[in-house]
mmCIF file of C-alpha atoms and ligand atoms in Angstrom:
data_model
loop_
_atom_site.group_PDB
_atom_site.id
_atom_site.type_symbol
_atom_site.label_atom_id
_atom_site.label_comp_id
_atom_site.label_asym_id
_atom_site.label_seq_id
_atom_site.Cartn_x
_atom_site.Cartn_y
_atom_site.Cartn_z
ATOM 1 C CA UNK A 125 -100.900 92.002 -24.872
ATOM 2 C CA UNK A 126 -101.720 89.452 -22.327
ATOM 3 C CA UNK A 127 -99.793 90.518 -18.743
ATOM 4 C CA UNK A 128 -98.879 87.087 -18.249
ATOM 5 C CA UNK A 129 -96.642 87.526 -20.772
ATOM 6 C CA UNK A 130 -94.687 89.534 -18.576
ATOM 7 C CA UNK A 131 -93.728 87.379 -16.157
ATOM 8 C CA UNK A 132 -92.822 84.073 -18.730
ATOM 9 C CA UNK A 133 -89.491 81.811 -18.403
ATOM 10 C CA UNK A 134 -86.833 83.834 -19.830
ATOM 11 C CA UNK A 135 -83.349 82.194 -21.241
ATOM 12 C CA UNK A 136 -80.973 82.321 -18.818
ATOM 13 C CA UNK A 137 -78.905 85.358 -19.098
ATOM 14 C CA UNK A 138 -76.114 82.956 -18.659
ATOM 15 C CA UNK A 139 -76.512 81.220 -21.717
ATOM 16 C CA UNK A 140 -77.907 84.375 -23.050
ATOM 17 C CA UNK A 141 -74.476 85.918 -22.922
ATOM 18 C CA UNK A 142 -72.184 82.816 -24.336
ATOM 19 C CA UNK A 143 -71.496 84.552 -28.072
ATOM 20 C CA UNK A 144 -72.661 83.475 -31.245
ATOM 21 C CA UNK A 145 -69.764 81.432 -32.870
ATOM 22 C CA UNK A 146 -68.679 83.878 -35.999
ATOM 23 C CA UNK A 147 -67.851 81.198 -37.742
ATOM 24 C CA UNK A 148 -71.317 79.381 -38.089
ATOM 25 C CA UNK A 149 -72.371 82.784 -38.374
ATOM 26 C CA UNK A 150 -70.291 82.976 -41.425
ATOM 27 C CA UNK A 151 -71.322 79.125 -42.748
ATOM 28 C CA UNK A 152 -74.889 79.395 -41.878
ATOM 29 C CA UNK A 153 -74.996 82.446 -44.352
ATOM 30 C CA UNK A 154 -72.718 80.867 -46.672
ATOM 31 C CA UNK A 155 -75.020 77.603 -46.762
ATOM 32 C CA UNK A 156 -78.264 79.355 -47.684
ATOM 33 C CA UNK A 157 -76.155 80.162 -50.587
ATOM 34 C CA UNK A 158 -75.532 77.579 -54.251
ATOM 35 C CA UNK A 159 -71.888 77.110 -55.547
ATOM 36 C CA UNK A 160 -69.295 78.544 -53.099
ATOM 37 C CA UNK A 161 -66.201 76.959 -52.675
ATOM 38 C CA UNK A 162 -66.734 76.210 -48.997
ATOM 39 C CA UNK A 163 -62.771 76.318 -47.107
ATOM 40 C CA UNK A 164 -64.300 77.805 -43.245
ATOM 41 C CA UNK A 165 -65.209 74.877 -41.658
ATOM 42 C CA UNK A 166 -61.910 72.440 -40.065
ATOM 43 C CA UNK A 167 -63.204 69.520 -41.935
ATOM 44 C CA UNK A 168 -61.844 67.706 -45.143
ATOM 45 C CA UNK A 169 -63.388 67.292 -47.998
ATOM 46 C CA UNK A 170 -62.614 63.388 -48.475
ATOM 47 C CA UNK A 171 -64.724 61.262 -46.716
ATOM 48 C CA UNK A 172 -64.382 58.307 -43.643
ATOM 49 C CA UNK A 173 -61.747 55.786 -45.391
ATOM 50 C CA UNK A 174 -64.458 52.412 -45.981
ATOM 51 C CA UNK A 175 -62.081 50.242 -43.378
ATOM 52 C CA UNK A 176 -64.312 52.792 -40.744
ATOM 53 C CA UNK A 177 -67.140 52.188 -42.277
ATOM 54 C CA UNK A 178 -67.148 49.044 -42.361
ATOM 55 C CA UNK A 179 -65.796 48.407 -39.307
ATOM 56 C CA UNK A 180 -69.105 50.876 -37.280
ATOM 57 C CA UNK A 181 -71.621 48.463 -39.881
ATOM 58 C CA UNK A 182 -70.214 45.626 -38.264
ATOM 59 C CA UNK A 183 -70.370 46.808 -34.938
ATOM 60 C CA UNK A 184 -73.550 47.192 -35.270
ATOM 61 C CA UNK A 185 -74.263 43.538 -37.032
ATOM 62 C CA UNK A 186 -71.977 42.518 -33.690
ATOM 63 C CA UNK A 187 -74.783 43.052 -31.902
ATOM 64 C CA UNK A 188 -72.596 46.860 -30.252
ATOM 65 C CA UNK A 189 -75.806 48.702 -29.912
ATOM 66 C CA UNK A 190 -76.096 48.765 -26.429
ATOM 67 C CA UNK A 191 -74.837 51.662 -23.457
ATOM 68 C CA UNK A 192 -70.692 50.884 -22.283
ATOM 69 C CA UNK A 193 -68.591 52.317 -20.177
ATOM 70 C CA UNK A 194 -69.004 56.404 -18.597
ATOM 71 C CA UNK A 195 -65.111 55.894 -19.581
ATOM 72 C CA UNK A 196 -65.217 54.450 -23.160
ATOM 73 C CA UNK A 197 -65.125 51.117 -24.393
ATOM 74 C CA UNK A 198 -62.100 49.057 -22.151
ATOM 75 C CA UNK A 199 -60.761 47.808 -25.349
ATOM 76 C CA UNK A 200 -61.089 51.039 -27.111
ATOM 77 C CA UNK A 201 -58.521 52.631 -24.705
ATOM 78 C CA UNK A 202 -55.901 49.687 -24.661
ATOM 79 C CA UNK A 203 -56.273 50.304 -27.841
ATOM 80 C CA UNK A 204 -55.281 54.148 -27.405
ATOM 81 C CA UNK A 205 -52.615 53.904 -24.483
ATOM 82 C CA UNK A 206 -51.271 51.094 -27.075
ATOM 83 C CA UNK A 207 -51.262 54.060 -29.609
ATOM 84 C CA UNK A 208 -49.353 56.628 -27.399
ATOM 85 C CA UNK A 209 -47.175 53.392 -26.299
ATOM 86 C CA UNK A 210 -46.083 53.013 -29.823
ATOM 87 C CA UNK A 211 -46.747 56.827 -31.779
ATOM 88 C CA UNK A 212 -45.267 58.317 -28.161
ATOM 89 C CA UNK A 213 -43.918 56.420 -26.786
ATOM 90 C CA UNK A 214 -46.076 57.171 -23.450
ATOM 91 C CA UNK A 215 -47.466 54.913 -20.665
ATOM 92 C CA UNK A 216 -50.847 55.181 -19.483
ATOM 93 C CA UNK A 217 -52.987 53.517 -17.110
ATOM 94 C CA UNK A 218 -56.081 52.087 -20.150
ATOM 95 C CA UNK A 219 -58.680 52.000 -17.196
ATOM 96 C CA UNK A 220 -57.563 55.405 -15.355
ATOM 97 C CA UNK A 221 -56.041 57.948 -17.505
ATOM 98 C CA UNK A 222 -58.340 57.420 -20.820
ATOM 99 C CA UNK A 223 -61.788 58.760 -21.106
ATOM 100 C CA UNK A 224 -63.250 58.667 -24.469
ATOM 101 C CA UNK A 225 -65.701 60.989 -25.354
ATOM 102 C CA UNK A 226 -68.013 62.216 -28.011
ATOM 103 C CA UNK A 227 -66.352 64.214 -29.588
ATOM 104 C CA UNK A 228 -63.131 66.818 -28.767
ATOM 105 C CA UNK A 229 -65.854 69.295 -28.500
ATOM 106 C CA UNK A 230 -67.622 67.397 -25.740
ATOM 107 C CA UNK A 231 -64.217 67.034 -24.260
ATOM 108 C CA UNK A 232 -63.400 70.171 -23.774
ATOM 109 C CA UNK A 233 -66.895 71.280 -22.565
ATOM 110 C CA UNK A 234 -66.627 67.875 -19.866
ATOM 111 C CA UNK A 235 -62.929 68.321 -18.627
ATOM 112 C CA UNK A 236 -63.568 72.856 -18.601
ATOM 113 C CA UNK A 237 -66.686 71.798 -16.215
ATOM 114 C CA UNK A 238 -64.519 69.731 -13.966
ATOM 115 C CA UNK A 239 -62.521 72.121 -13.701
ATOM 116 C CA UNK A 240 -64.099 76.183 -12.563
ATOM 117 C CA UNK A 241 -66.376 76.867 -10.765
ATOM 118 C CA UNK A 242 -68.745 80.021 -11.684
ATOM 119 C CA UNK A 243 -66.392 83.410 -11.173
ATOM 120 C CA UNK A 244 -62.677 81.481 -12.205
ATOM 121 C CA UNK A 245 -60.732 82.234 -14.881
ATOM 122 C CA UNK A 246 -59.029 80.512 -17.984
ATOM 123 C CA UNK A 247 -56.292 82.067 -19.363
ATOM 124 C CA UNK A 248 -56.417 81.354 -23.349
ATOM 125 C CA UNK A 249 -53.678 81.105 -25.871
ATOM 126 C CA UNK A 250 -55.178 83.240 -29.100
ATOM 127 C CA UNK A 251 -56.563 83.340 -32.507
ATOM 128 C CA UNK A 252 -57.620 79.731 -31.374
ATOM 129 C CA UNK A 253 -60.465 78.117 -32.111
ATOM 130 C CA UNK A 254 -63.468 79.919 -30.336
ATOM 131 C CA UNK A 255 -64.720 76.562 -28.910
ATOM 132 C CA UNK A 256 -62.236 76.645 -25.562
ATOM 133 C CA UNK A 257 -63.372 80.362 -24.274
ATOM 134 C CA UNK A 258 -66.918 79.611 -25.059
ATOM 135 C CA UNK A 259 -67.152 76.371 -22.885
ATOM 136 C CA UNK A 260 -65.375 78.638 -19.926
ATOM 137 C CA UNK A 261 -68.488 80.952 -19.946
ATOM 138 C CA UNK A 262 -70.322 77.908 -20.059
ATOM 139 C CA UNK A 263 -68.987 76.826 -16.763
ATOM 140 C CA UNK A 264 -69.524 80.718 -16.134
ATOM 141 C CA UNK A 265 -66.404 81.484 -15.147
ATOM 142 C CA UNK A 266 -63.973 83.667 -17.395
ATOM 143 C CA UNK A 267 -61.809 83.171 -20.372
ATOM 144 C CA UNK A 268 -59.256 86.051 -20.306
ATOM 145 C CA UNK A 269 -57.043 85.436 -23.741
ATOM 146 C CA UNK A 270 -53.473 86.212 -24.116
ATOM 147 C CA UNK A 271 -52.376 87.163 -27.607
ATOM 148 C CA UNK A 272 -49.771 84.805 -29.108
ATOM 149 C CA UNK A 273 -47.534 87.296 -31.304
ATOM 150 C CA UNK A 274 -46.310 86.924 -34.875
ATOM 151 C CA UNK A 275 -41.630 87.755 -35.345
ATOM 152 C CA UNK A 276 -41.063 87.452 -38.036
ATOM 153 C CA UNK A 277 -42.292 84.365 -39.972
ATOM 154 C CA UNK A 278 -43.234 82.456 -36.297
ATOM 155 C CA UNK A 279 -45.521 83.057 -33.589
ATOM 156 C CA UNK A 280 -44.218 82.688 -30.756
ATOM 157 C CA UNK A 281 -45.765 82.480 -26.677
ATOM 158 C CA UNK A 282 -45.992 86.287 -24.228
ATOM 159 C CA UNK A 283 -44.255 84.454 -21.712
ATOM 160 C CA UNK A 284 -44.757 88.995 -19.856
ATOM 161 C CA UNK A 285 -48.882 88.553 -21.297
ATOM 162 C CA UNK A 286 -49.275 85.628 -19.392
ATOM 163 C CA UNK A 287 -47.537 86.351 -16.113
ATOM 164 C CA UNK A 288 -49.321 89.167 -16.456
ATOM 165 C CA UNK A 289 -52.777 87.662 -16.796
ATOM 166 C CA UNK A 290 -52.652 85.697 -14.171
ATOM 167 C CA UNK A 291 -54.995 86.341 -10.844
ATOM 168 C CA UNK A 292 -56.255 85.201 -7.562
ATOM 169 C CA UNK A 293 -58.781 83.177 -9.639
ATOM 170 C CA UNK A 294 -56.712 82.131 -12.829
ATOM 171 C CA UNK A 295 -56.942 78.181 -12.377
ATOM 172 C CA UNK A 296 -56.628 76.866 -16.629
ATOM 173 C CA UNK A 297 -54.713 77.587 -18.915
ATOM 174 C CA UNK A 298 -55.814 76.365 -22.410
ATOM 175 C CA UNK A 299 -52.859 76.140 -25.833
ATOM 176 C CA UNK A 300 -53.703 74.805 -28.871
ATOM 177 C CA UNK A 301 -50.340 72.882 -30.858
ATOM 178 C CA UNK A 302 -50.862 72.436 -33.765
ATOM 179 C CA UNK A 303 -53.131 75.310 -33.613
ATOM 180 C CA UNK A 304 -55.954 76.214 -35.466
ATOM 181 C CA UNK A 305 -55.954 79.302 -36.853
ATOM 182 C CA UNK A 306 -52.437 79.761 -37.029
ATOM 183 C CA UNK A 307 -50.670 76.307 -38.136
ATOM 184 C CA UNK A 308 -48.060 77.332 -35.143
ATOM 185 C CA UNK A 309 -46.601 73.620 -33.475
ATOM 186 C CA UNK A 310 -45.272 74.440 -30.112
ATOM 187 C CA UNK A 311 -41.756 73.570 -29.116
ATOM 188 C CA UNK A 312 -40.318 71.426 -26.818
ATOM 189 C CA UNK A 313 -38.902 74.010 -25.530
ATOM 190 C CA UNK A 314 -42.253 76.048 -24.927
ATOM 191 C CA UNK A 315 -44.201 73.243 -23.772
ATOM 192 C CA UNK A 316 -41.628 73.288 -20.993
ATOM 193 C CA UNK A 317 -42.117 76.804 -20.493
ATOM 194 C CA UNK A 318 -45.517 76.155 -20.219
ATOM 195 C CA UNK A 319 -45.517 73.066 -18.640
ATOM 196 C CA UNK A 320 -43.004 75.100 -15.646
ATOM 197 C CA UNK A 321 -45.805 78.393 -15.592
ATOM 198 C CA UNK A 322 -48.686 76.053 -14.710
ATOM 199 C CA UNK A 323 -46.749 75.062 -12.128
ATOM 200 C CA UNK A 324 -45.613 78.020 -10.456
ATOM 201 C CA UNK A 325 -49.175 78.891 -10.336
ATOM 202 C CA UNK A 326 -51.011 75.841 -9.538
ATOM 203 C CA UNK A 327 -52.682 75.995 -13.057
ATOM 204 C CA UNK A 328 -54.362 73.440 -15.319
ATOM 205 C CA UNK A 329 -53.081 73.147 -18.862
ATOM 206 C CA UNK A 330 -55.045 71.669 -21.609
ATOM 207 C CA UNK A 331 -53.422 70.911 -24.360
ATOM 208 C CA UNK A 332 -55.376 70.865 -27.213
ATOM 209 C CA UNK A 333 -53.594 68.261 -29.507
ATOM 210 C CA UNK A 334 -56.344 67.196 -32.279
ATOM 211 C CA UNK A 335 -54.372 67.977 -34.893
ATOM 212 C CA UNK A 336 -51.635 66.470 -33.858
ATOM 213 C CA UNK A 337 -50.972 64.042 -36.646
ATOM 214 C CA UNK A 338 -51.629 66.926 -38.755
ATOM 215 C CA UNK A 339 -48.101 67.550 -38.575
ATOM 216 C CA UNK A 340 -45.420 68.071 -41.472
ATOM 217 C CA UNK A 341 -41.834 69.405 -40.135
ATOM 218 C CA UNK A 342 -41.854 65.990 -38.066
ATOM 219 C CA UNK A 343 -38.311 63.685 -38.806
ATOM 220 C CA UNK A 344 -40.153 61.026 -41.442
ATOM 221 C CA UNK A 345 -43.974 61.776 -42.789
ATOM 222 C CA UNK A 346 -46.583 60.510 -40.442
ATOM 223 C CA UNK A 347 -44.330 61.561 -37.282
ATOM 224 C CA UNK A 348 -47.086 63.361 -34.339
ATOM 225 C CA UNK A 349 -45.962 67.064 -33.020
ATOM 226 C CA UNK A 350 -44.579 66.539 -30.118
ATOM 227 C CA UNK A 351 -47.677 65.983 -27.277
ATOM 228 C CA UNK A 352 -47.249 67.538 -23.400
ATOM 229 C CA UNK A 353 -47.675 63.786 -22.533
ATOM 230 C CA UNK A 354 -43.595 63.749 -23.072
ATOM 231 C CA UNK A 355 -42.383 66.105 -20.852
ATOM 232 C CA UNK A 356 -45.573 65.877 -17.571
ATOM 233 C CA UNK A 357 -45.501 63.261 -14.722
ATOM 234 C CA UNK A 358 -48.661 61.285 -13.947
ATOM 235 C CA UNK A 359 -48.997 63.725 -11.146
ATOM 236 C CA UNK A 360 -48.570 66.818 -12.886
ATOM 237 C CA UNK A 361 -52.335 68.616 -13.669
ATOM 238 C CA UNK A 362 -52.488 68.330 -16.774
ATOM 239 C CA UNK A 363 -55.309 67.729 -19.896
ATOM 240 C CA UNK A 364 -54.835 66.302 -23.143
ATOM 241 C CA UNK A 365 -57.649 67.013 -25.268
ATOM 242 C CA UNK A 366 -57.669 64.996 -28.368
ATOM 243 C CA UNK A 367 -60.772 63.679 -31.300
ATOM 244 C CA UNK A 368 -60.572 61.181 -34.488
ATOM 245 C CA UNK A 369 -61.758 63.879 -36.814
ATOM 246 C CA UNK A 370 -59.167 65.153 -38.196
ATOM 247 C CA UNK A 371 -57.272 62.308 -38.415
ATOM 248 C CA UNK A 372 -59.302 59.699 -39.727
ATOM 249 C CA UNK A 373 -61.605 62.682 -41.715
ATOM 250 C CA UNK A 374 -64.551 61.168 -38.587
ATOM 251 C CA UNK A 375 -65.419 65.007 -38.589
ATOM 252 C CA UNK A 376 -69.952 63.305 -38.426
ATOM 253 C CA UNK A 377 -69.299 60.284 -36.061
ATOM 254 C CA UNK A 378 -68.746 62.248 -32.878
ATOM 255 C CA UNK A 379 -66.021 60.307 -31.665
ATOM 256 C CA UNK A 380 -62.660 62.188 -28.855
ATOM 257 C CA UNK A 381 -60.684 61.373 -25.807
ATOM 258 C CA UNK A 382 -58.859 62.805 -22.483
ATOM 259 C CA UNK A 383 -55.915 62.341 -21.273
ATOM 260 C CA UNK A 384 -55.715 63.527 -17.571
ATOM 261 C CA UNK A 385 -54.974 62.545 -14.326
ATOM 262 C CA UNK A 386 -56.477 60.297 -13.186
ATOM 263 C CA UNK A 387 -58.524 61.995 -9.548
ATOM 264 C CA UNK A 388 -59.974 64.086 -12.898
ATOM 265 C CA UNK A 389 -60.300 61.277 -14.847
ATOM 266 C CA UNK A 390 -62.758 59.316 -12.314
ATOM 267 C CA UNK A 391 -64.766 62.906 -12.132
ATOM 268 C CA UNK A 392 -64.669 63.559 -15.503
ATOM 269 C CA UNK A 393 -66.172 59.934 -15.666
ATOM 270 C CA UNK A 394 -69.465 60.342 -13.045
ATOM 271 C CA UNK A 395 -70.346 63.392 -15.148
ATOM 272 C CA UNK A 396 -70.402 62.490 -18.469
ATOM 273 C CA UNK A 397 -72.981 59.808 -16.926
ATOM 274 C CA UNK A 398 -75.069 63.541 -16.755
ATOM 275 C CA UNK A 399 -74.280 65.150 -20.373
ATOM 276 C CA UNK A 400 -74.409 62.310 -22.656
ATOM 277 C CA UNK A 401 -73.556 58.999 -20.788
ATOM 278 C CA UNK A 402 -70.846 57.906 -23.218
ATOM 279 C CA UNK A 403 -69.967 58.576 -26.626
ATOM 280 C CA UNK A 404 -72.299 55.376 -29.641
ATOM 281 C CA UNK A 405 -71.156 52.161 -29.187
ATOM 282 C CA UNK A 406 -70.722 51.213 -32.227
ATOM 283 C CA UNK A 407 -68.811 53.965 -33.322
ATOM 284 C CA UNK A 408 -66.034 53.640 -30.228
ATOM 285 C CA UNK A 409 -65.018 50.155 -31.974
ATOM 286 C CA UNK A 410 -65.349 51.500 -35.367
ATOM 287 C CA UNK A 411 -62.514 54.031 -33.247
ATOM 288 C CA UNK A 412 -60.060 51.113 -32.189
ATOM 289 C CA UNK A 413 -60.411 49.534 -36.538
ATOM 290 C CA UNK A 414 -58.940 53.746 -36.956
ATOM 291 C CA UNK A 415 -56.661 53.045 -34.402
ATOM 292 C CA UNK A 416 -55.149 50.167 -36.106
ATOM 293 C CA UNK A 417 -54.909 50.407 -39.569
ATOM 294 C CA UNK A 418 -54.924 54.196 -40.075
ATOM 295 C CA UNK A 419 -51.769 54.957 -40.171
ATOM 296 C CA UNK A 420 -51.345 54.043 -44.437
ATOM 297 C CA UNK A 421 -53.881 55.788 -45.288
ATOM 298 C CA UNK A 422 -52.562 59.301 -42.964
ATOM 299 C CA UNK A 423 -49.842 59.357 -44.255
ATOM 300 C CA UNK A 424 -51.275 59.722 -47.537
ATOM 301 C CA UNK A 425 -53.666 62.230 -46.330
ATOM 302 C CA UNK A 426 -50.858 64.179 -45.396
ATOM 303 C CA UNK A 427 -48.612 63.982 -48.530
ATOM 304 C CA UNK A 428 -51.942 65.718 -50.104
ATOM 305 C CA UNK A 429 -51.924 68.567 -47.425
ATOM 306 C CA UNK A 430 -49.308 69.405 -48.087
ATOM 307 C CA UNK A 431 -49.607 69.900 -51.594
ATOM 308 C CA UNK A 432 -52.614 72.146 -50.763
ATOM 309 C CA UNK A 433 -50.336 74.052 -48.735
ATOM 310 C CA UNK A 434 -47.737 75.274 -50.030
ATOM 311 C CA UNK A 435 -49.663 75.301 -53.397
ATOM 312 C CA UNK A 436 -52.278 77.972 -51.712
ATOM 313 C CA UNK A 437 -48.647 80.092 -49.868
ATOM 314 C CA UNK A 438 -47.142 80.323 -53.245
ATOM 315 C CA UNK A 439 -50.935 81.698 -54.582
ATOM 316 C CA UNK A 440 -51.773 84.064 -51.797
ATOM 317 C CA UNK A 441 -47.215 84.804 -51.562
ATOM 318 C CA UNK A 442 -48.413 86.765 -55.016
ATOM 319 C CA UNK A 443 -51.361 88.501 -53.710
ATOM 320 C CA UNK A 444 -50.861 92.578 -52.926
ATOM 321 C CA UNK A 445 -51.846 93.689 -48.974
ATOM 322 C CA UNK A 446 -51.609 89.487 -48.058
ATOM 323 C CA UNK A 447 -48.659 88.179 -45.390
ATOM 324 C CA UNK A 448 -48.975 84.521 -44.433
ATOM 325 C CA UNK A 449 -46.387 82.895 -41.975
ATOM 326 C CA UNK A 450 -45.851 79.411 -43.216
ATOM 327 C CA UNK A 451 -47.704 76.601 -40.725
ATOM 328 C CA UNK A 452 -45.888 73.122 -39.695
ATOM 329 C CA UNK A 453 -48.790 71.762 -38.994
ATOM 330 C CA UNK A 454 -52.705 71.563 -38.743
ATOM 331 C CA UNK A 455 -54.775 72.107 -42.208
ATOM 332 C CA UNK A 456 -54.423 76.250 -42.527
ATOM 333 C CA UNK A 457 -53.627 79.482 -43.382
ATOM 334 C CA UNK A 458 -54.242 82.431 -41.431
ATOM 335 C CA UNK A 459 -52.943 85.204 -43.962
ATOM 336 C CA UNK A 460 -52.876 88.779 -42.428
ATOM 337 C CA UNK A 461 -54.382 91.050 -44.510
ATOM 338 C CA UNK A 462 -53.359 94.892 -44.325
ATOM 339 C CA UNK A 463 -55.897 97.672 -44.360
ATOM 340 C CA UNK A 464 -58.421 95.160 -42.944
ATOM 341 C CA UNK A 465 -60.176 96.191 -40.075
ATOM 342 C CA UNK A 466 -63.611 93.899 -40.279
ATOM 343 C CA UNK A 467 -62.646 90.502 -41.137
ATOM 344 C CA UNK A 468 -66.116 89.586 -40.913
ATOM 345 C CA UNK A 469 -67.762 92.411 -43.154
ATOM 346 C CA UNK A 470 -64.331 91.224 -44.865
ATOM 347 C CA UNK A 471 -65.579 87.766 -45.391
ATOM 348 C CA UNK A 472 -68.878 87.693 -46.000
ATOM 349 C CA UNK A 473 -68.675 90.245 -49.327
ATOM 350 C CA UNK A 474 -65.720 87.582 -50.256
ATOM 351 C CA UNK A 475 -68.812 84.836 -49.846
ATOM 352 C CA UNK A 476 -71.570 87.314 -51.368
ATOM 353 C CA UNK A 477 -69.614 88.984 -54.554
ATOM 354 C CA UNK A 478 -67.015 86.159 -55.176
ATOM 355 C CA UNK A 479 -68.988 82.481 -53.680
ATOM 356 C CA UNK A 480 -65.864 82.323 -51.561
ATOM 357 C CA UNK A 481 -66.182 81.134 -47.787
ATOM 358 C CA UNK A 482 -63.505 81.422 -45.177
ATOM 359 C CA UNK A 483 -63.619 81.429 -41.347
ATOM 360 C CA UNK A 484 -63.274 85.575 -40.042
ATOM 361 C CA UNK A 485 -59.881 85.750 -38.261
ATOM 362 C CA UNK A 486 -61.807 87.503 -35.565
ATOM 363 C CA UNK A 487 -63.653 84.955 -34.714
ATOM 364 C CA UNK A 488 -60.892 83.276 -33.559
ATOM 365 C CA UNK A 489 -60.814 85.930 -29.830
ATOM 366 C CA UNK A 490 -58.222 88.050 -29.394
ATOM 367 C CA UNK A 491 -55.060 89.095 -31.860
ATOM 368 C CA UNK A 492 -57.273 87.782 -34.794
ATOM 369 C CA UNK A 493 -58.973 90.403 -36.495
ATOM 370 C CA UNK A 494 -57.242 91.733 -39.349
ATOM 371 C CA UNK A 495 -56.762 87.938 -40.887
ATOM 372 C CA UNK A 496 -58.946 85.426 -42.310
ATOM 373 C CA UNK A 497 -58.736 81.363 -42.208
ATOM 374 C CA UNK A 498 -57.975 79.425 -45.053
ATOM 375 C CA UNK A 499 -58.798 75.499 -44.337
ATOM 376 C CA UNK A 500 -57.360 73.520 -47.087
ATOM 377 C CA UNK A 501 -58.182 70.037 -46.866
ATOM 378 C CA UNK A 502 -59.783 70.649 -50.173
ATOM 379 C CA UNK A 503 -59.595 69.470 -53.561
ATOM 380 C CA UNK A 504 -56.999 71.496 -55.601
ATOM 381 C CA UNK A 505 -59.468 72.509 -58.486
ATOM 382 C CA UNK A 506 -61.633 74.007 -55.367
ATOM 383 C CA UNK A 507 -58.610 75.830 -54.191
ATOM 384 C CA UNK A 508 -57.668 77.011 -57.608
ATOM 385 C CA UNK A 509 -60.312 78.295 -58.074
ATOM 386 C CA UNK A 510 -61.214 80.275 -54.704
ATOM 387 C CA UNK A 511 -57.143 81.598 -54.549
ATOM 388 C CA UNK A 512 -57.828 82.738 -57.971
ATOM 389 C CA UNK A 513 -60.863 84.753 -56.874
ATOM 390 C CA UNK A 514 -59.616 85.981 -53.517
ATOM 391 C CA UNK A 515 -57.047 87.488 -55.464
ATOM 392 C CA UNK A 516 -59.127 88.929 -57.682
ATOM 393 C CA UNK A 517 -61.336 90.120 -54.785
ATOM 394 C CA UNK A 518 -58.072 91.641 -53.649
ATOM 395 C CA UNK A 519 -56.935 93.241 -56.464
ATOM 396 C CA UNK A 520 -60.212 95.121 -57.116
ATOM 397 C CA UNK A 521 -59.942 96.874 -53.454
HETATM 398 C C1 PLP B 275 -58.379 73.173 -32.033
HETATM 399 C C2 PLP B 275 -59.779 72.395 -32.015
HETATM 400 N N1 PLP B 275 -59.934 71.437 -30.778
HETATM 401 C C3 PLP B 275 -60.837 70.248 -31.417
HETATM 402 C C4 PLP B 275 -61.733 70.247 -31.840
HETATM 403 C C5 PLP B 275 -63.504 69.684 -31.666
HETATM 404 O O1 PLP B 275 -63.481 68.593 -32.432
HETATM 405 P P1 PLP B 275 -64.599 67.975 -32.512
HETATM 406 O O2 PLP B 275 -65.635 67.906 -31.559
HETATM 407 O O3 PLP B 275 -65.248 67.362 -33.994
HETATM 408 O O4 PLP B 275 -63.642 66.173 -31.832
HETATM 409 C C6 PLP B 275 -61.703 71.315 -33.500
HETATM 410 C C7 PLP B 275 -62.666 71.208 -34.236
HETATM 411 O O5 PLP B 275 -62.282 72.320 -34.940
HETATM 412 C C8 PLP B 275 -60.349 71.991 -32.706
HETATM 413 O O6 PLP B 275 -60.489 72.982 -33.861
#
């Protein structure tokens, strides 16, 4: 072989060290197969509502095909401020405290890049969607995972473990409520304690609230889960990550936003120039329409998800070796399967032998192994067949 091969540049070790998403790994296998019941991604089977699609078409026809501000269209930021005021009673400055992003995951990326330096540490409550920890690694920082223990039928926050995990390099604490994959929803008291903890240790507190509208325990259907913004002052080092994906069935559109302290928002908007510059202009216009007219659709969607959740919970309750707490939010169940120690292998065999695609618990970090994640935002006949096959699969072991 030519000696010059040895001196070819290599992919940077820091990029190579970012672990592949094990949800994707499983999904890639499933995508090469026919007839799979796909419950591995966090995505509704419902398409984007027509009124949102029409708004994007109209925006294009009206000429919204040019660059916008790095922080997003001022009209969308105003619509978001109105949304917070109506939904949470929280007053935000649309020009200074809201940054529109090209998805929730881009919001995570940008915010994490703005608060971590190489070598810093971020505490991450897990099991959690892996992209938070992966983005910490992408910033050449270190994710320190702190598992949420299950006590009785509710996941908790282990504040002693959090205290023990703090070091002089800790800069950030990330939690997700409602949680992916747990469906756990932080109480106001838990949020208060997280905020106190962050203030005491001078950490940024990042609340991933992308599932806030998928909340089943509110006094009224459609009431969001409690936001950290109800407790934080505008001087607090608090970051809220948000997305249109789950609430409006807009996963493919790539539209999200962040709420954050003014100085961080200004910096994030500036850095966005060098990442994607801004979210697509016609998508942003469609987002405004979604915020304005989405409430009826959200309530219909919630009713359907709640039925799906209850159906799956009842089915799982009859299966051997399965324990699963009843979640109050998001669209996931995270059953523990006793005796199962390799969730990736379990999901792979379930996929190949029964054509049911679930996400392996190990993908969600510390505390995830031993469980699988089921996304129930699907059609009822699909869930019925998937549950029947999972039951047979478990009985055959
Ligand atoms: C907890 C959590 N945060 C953020 C996101 C990002 O959503 P998107 O990038 O589609 O806006 C997801 C998507 O699954 C998620 O589960």
